Amino acid sequence: MIHTDVVIVGAGPCGLFQVFELGLLGLKAEVVDSIRQPGGQCAELYPDKPIYDIPAIPVCTGEELTAALLKQIEPFDAGMHLGQEVQVLRREDDETFFVETSKGTQFKTRAVVIAAGVGSFQPRPIRVPNAEDFEGKSLHYRVREPEQFRGKKLAILGGGDSALDWVLELADKAERITLVHRRDEYRGMPDSVAKMKQLVADGVMDEITSAKATAINGENGQATSVVIQPKEGDAVEVEVDHVLVFFGLAPKLGPIADWGLDINRKTINVDTEKFETSEPGIYAVGDINYYPGKKKLILCGFHEAALAAFAIKQRIEPDRKVHVQYTTTSPIMHERLGIED
Ligand code: FAD
């Protein structure tokens, strides 16, 4: 059981900045995210795309913003618990909270900040019989070790940037790649589509469009072939060692819906003084919250994180007034930031 001041649900930009604002006030945070990398939508949906409206940063990509936020929160040494979803959130008799993740990590915390964005990202699964038998062995929704595909026969399913990026990345490693897309047109970057088409023209890989996989054959989790059904004509069977599926990520509100909070469609109602939910001690910042005038912008989430941090400090230390101090001049903040005066 990890004891902490605050558990932050979600390591998107707002969850990461929440660590910073809490840290400045001397509060320790633990961050949990269901995906394996920090950065939320910025890292998962648009790592290479430019963002132009972060104050004082004329332009940065989603990945650069995430890296900068991680650098900024380094002094506060927050625990990062990635690849696990927060599933249980329960108030205890002593007004602390019990939090538990899908991997069984448990926390006892004095406050909770939900920075869960549009929900917890889950890869959209392939719908074929017995898919779960192959999952993690020869059916993959993510590539963790590209080397495992060296010299292998791969079916890559999907028509977006992820599918195309991995086709291009693995083309010279794999023995053979068959790209299967349910439409004729690709959603990915035109440049990637052109490069993939060139590989097909050069005879390096195969492409099947307007078709979908209807079955995976194999034994003991090891795929041996995929059955591809075109929109018109007969099904074909393609020999494979691995099937890589990139049908995109679907955010799901998931367990948050069961925590007894005042939910407004897929968002959580908060006040605009503390960004507290209907449950005292549980706060919500970033895309997940709702209040009149709410805008789903990163800079708005940063402001919300600052005010939530002050509110949490006041809740934890009700007898002391929480003063605003400037990072420029405050010795205590310099100490917390690890800066020598
Ligand atoms: P998110 O970034 O959504 O992160 C939330 C995290 O919480 C996710 O990683 C999720 O996995 C995790 N999570 C959810 N539930 C759980 C759970 N139960 N357990 C564990 N983890 C959980 N905004 C701008 O201000 N400027 C822009 O230029 C801009 N461009 C954009 C471009 C695109 C293509 C998109 C899609 C969005 C853009 N946005 C932009 C919006 C911006 O990305 C969001 O406002 C921002 O990511 C919200 O941050 P967040 O931290 O609230 O949530």
PDB file of C-alpha atoms and ligand atoms in Angstrom, residues 9-15 32-35 39-42 45-46 50-53 84-86 115-121 255-256 259 285-288 296-299, ligand 1:
ATOM      1  CA  VAL A   9      -5.780   9.592 -12.319  1.00  0.00           C
ATOM      2  CA  GLY A  10      -4.321  10.257 -15.773  1.00  0.00           C
ATOM      3  CA  ALA A  11      -0.855  11.278 -16.993  1.00  0.00           C
ATOM      4  CA  GLY A  12      -2.028  13.607 -19.768  1.00  0.00           C
ATOM      5  CA  PRO A  13      -0.717  17.188 -19.851  1.00  0.00           C
ATOM      6  CA  CYS A  14      -3.107  18.288 -17.102  1.00  0.00           C
ATOM      7  CA  GLY A  15      -2.283  15.345 -14.827  1.00  0.00           C
ATOM      8  CA  VAL A  32      -1.582   6.405 -12.699  1.00  0.00           C
ATOM      9  CA  ASP A  33      -2.349   5.973 -16.382  1.00  0.00           C
ATOM     10  CA  SER A  34      -3.868   3.114 -18.281  1.00  0.00           C
ATOM     11  CA  ILE A  35      -1.533   3.635 -21.227  1.00  0.00           C
ATOM     12  CA  GLY A  39       1.276  12.525 -22.234  1.00  0.00           C
ATOM     13  CA  GLY A  40      -2.355  11.483 -22.732  1.00  0.00           C
ATOM     14  CA  GLN A  41      -3.847  12.602 -26.030  1.00  0.00           C
ATOM     15  CA  CYS A  42      -0.688  14.593 -26.901  1.00  0.00           C
ATOM     16  CA  LEU A  45      -3.037  10.862 -30.691  1.00  0.00           C
ATOM     17  CA  TYR A  46      -0.738  13.575 -32.065  1.00  0.00           C
ATOM     18  CA  PRO A  50       2.403  21.090 -33.635  1.00  0.00           C
ATOM     19  CA  ILE A  51       0.547  22.866 -30.825  1.00  0.00           C
ATOM     20  CA  TYR A  52       0.546  26.667 -31.077  1.00  0.00           C
ATOM     21  CA  ASP A  53      -1.438  27.793 -28.038  1.00  0.00           C
ATOM     22  CA  GLN A  84      -2.680   0.259 -15.304  1.00  0.00           C
ATOM     23  CA  GLU A  85      -6.184   1.625 -15.004  1.00  0.00           C
ATOM     24  CA  VAL A  86      -7.562   3.052 -11.781  1.00  0.00           C
ATOM     25  CA  ALA A 115      -7.295  14.152 -14.894  1.00  0.00           C
ATOM     26  CA  ALA A 116      -8.675  11.400 -17.076  1.00  0.00           C
ATOM     27  CA  GLY A 117      -9.256  13.414 -20.261  1.00  0.00           C
ATOM     28  CA  VAL A 118     -11.729  11.763 -22.542  1.00  0.00           C
ATOM     29  CA  GLY A 119     -11.362   8.528 -20.600  1.00  0.00           C
ATOM     30  CA  SER A 120      -8.985   5.676 -20.549  1.00  0.00           C
ATOM     31  CA  PHE A 121      -7.603   4.789 -23.971  1.00  0.00           C
ATOM     32  CA  PRO A 255     -14.720   2.733 -13.981  1.00  0.00           C
ATOM     33  CA  ILE A 256     -14.955   6.518 -13.319  1.00  0.00           C
ATOM     34  CA  TRP A 259     -17.427   6.277  -8.386  1.00  0.00           C
ATOM     35  CA  VAL A 285      -9.137  18.887 -14.025  1.00  0.00           C
ATOM     36  CA  GLY A 286      -8.618  18.992 -17.791  1.00  0.00           C
ATOM     37  CA  ASP A 287     -10.883  17.562 -20.464  1.00  0.00           C
ATOM     38  CA  ILE A 288     -12.771  15.323 -18.040  1.00  0.00           C
ATOM     39  CA  LYS A 296     -11.248  21.610 -23.593  1.00  0.00           C
ATOM     40  CA  LEU A 297      -7.877  23.289 -23.993  1.00  0.00           C
ATOM     41  CA  ILE A 298      -4.585  22.408 -22.352  1.00  0.00           C
ATOM     42  CA  LEU A 299      -4.034  25.919 -21.026  1.00  0.00           C
TER      43      LEU A 299
HETATM   44  P1  FAD B   1      -5.757  13.514 -21.738  1.00  0.00           P
HETATM   45  O1  FAD B   1      -4.690  14.113 -22.552  1.00  0.00           O
HETATM   46  O2  FAD B   1      -6.927  12.921 -22.436  1.00  0.00           O
HETATM   47  O3  FAD B   1      -5.115  12.406 -20.789  1.00  0.00           O
HETATM   48  C1  FAD B   1      -5.911  11.680 -19.913  1.00  0.00           C
HETATM   49  C2  FAD B   1      -5.212  10.407 -19.541  1.00  0.00           C
HETATM   50  O4  FAD B   1      -5.969   9.763 -18.499  1.00  0.00           O
HETATM   51  C3  FAD B   1      -5.118   9.404 -20.687  1.00  0.00           C
HETATM   52  O5  FAD B   1      -3.765   9.073 -20.921  1.00  0.00           O
HETATM   53  C4  FAD B   1      -5.942   8.194 -20.194  1.00  0.00           C
HETATM   54  O6  FAD B   1      -5.383   6.948 -20.590  1.00  0.00           O
HETATM   55  C5  FAD B   1      -5.892   8.371 -18.685  1.00  0.00           C
HETATM   56  N1  FAD B   1      -7.004   7.724 -17.982  1.00  0.00           N
HETATM   57  C6  FAD B   1      -8.335   7.898 -18.143  1.00  0.00           C
HETATM   58  N2  FAD B   1      -9.046   7.146 -17.295  1.00  0.00           N
HETATM   59  C7  FAD B   1      -8.136   6.467 -16.555  1.00  0.00           C
HETATM   60  C8  FAD B   1      -8.228   5.509 -15.510  1.00  0.00           C
HETATM   61  N3  FAD B   1      -9.406   5.105 -15.012  1.00  0.00           N
HETATM   62  N4  FAD B   1      -7.087   4.992 -15.006  1.00  0.00           N
HETATM   63  C9  FAD B   1      -5.881   5.385 -15.482  1.00  0.00           C
HETATM   64  N5  FAD B   1      -5.735   6.292 -16.467  1.00  0.00           N
HETATM   65  C10 FAD B   1      -6.835   6.834 -16.995  1.00  0.00           C
HETATM   66  N6  FAD B   1      -5.468  21.314 -27.046  1.00  0.00           N
HETATM   67  C11 FAD B   1      -4.869  22.533 -27.047  1.00  0.00           C
HETATM   68  O7  FAD B   1      -4.919  23.246 -26.040  1.00  0.00           O
HETATM   69  N7  FAD B   1      -4.189  22.969 -28.156  1.00  0.00           N
HETATM   70  C12 FAD B   1      -4.077  22.222 -29.298  1.00  0.00           C
HETATM   71  O8  FAD B   1      -3.475  22.661 -30.278  1.00  0.00           O
HETATM   72  C13 FAD B   1      -4.665  20.924 -29.305  1.00  0.00           C
HETATM   73  N8  FAD B   1      -4.573  20.118 -30.393  1.00  0.00           N
HETATM   74  C14 FAD B   1      -5.177  18.889 -30.379  1.00  0.00           C
HETATM   75  C15 FAD B   1      -5.063  18.059 -31.510  1.00  0.00           C
HETATM   76  C16 FAD B   1      -5.673  16.826 -31.527  1.00  0.00           C
HETATM   77  C17 FAD B   1      -5.537  15.957 -32.751  1.00  0.00           C
HETATM   78  C18 FAD B   1      -6.402  16.378 -30.387  1.00  0.00           C
HETATM   79  C19 FAD B   1      -7.055  15.029 -30.374  1.00  0.00           C
HETATM   80  C20 FAD B   1      -6.513  17.191 -29.262  1.00  0.00           C
HETATM   81  C21 FAD B   1      -5.911  18.452 -29.246  1.00  0.00           C
HETATM   82  N9  FAD B   1      -6.006  19.283 -28.143  1.00  0.00           N
HETATM   83  C22 FAD B   1      -5.379  20.511 -28.137  1.00  0.00           C
HETATM   84  C23 FAD B   1      -6.750  18.892 -26.943  1.00  0.00           C
HETATM   85  C24 FAD B   1      -5.784  18.446 -25.851  1.00  0.00           C
HETATM   86  O9  FAD B   1      -4.977  17.365 -26.313  1.00  0.00           O
HETATM   87  C25 FAD B   1      -6.561  18.040 -24.618  1.00  0.00           C
HETATM   88  O10 FAD B   1      -7.257  19.178 -24.155  1.00  0.00           O
HETATM   89  C26 FAD B   1      -5.614  17.550 -23.534  1.00  0.00           C
HETATM   90  O11 FAD B   1      -4.911  16.402 -23.934  1.00  0.00           O
HETATM   91  C27 FAD B   1      -6.386  17.250 -22.258  1.00  0.00           C
HETATM   92  O12 FAD B   1      -5.457  16.844 -21.319  1.00  0.00           O
HETATM   93  P2  FAD B   1      -5.896  15.953 -20.077  1.00  0.00           P
HETATM   94  O13 FAD B   1      -4.652  15.777 -19.267  1.00  0.00           O
HETATM   95  O14 FAD B   1      -7.092  16.541 -19.452  1.00  0.00           O
HETATM   96  O15 FAD B   1      -6.379  14.557 -20.694  1.00  0.00           O
END
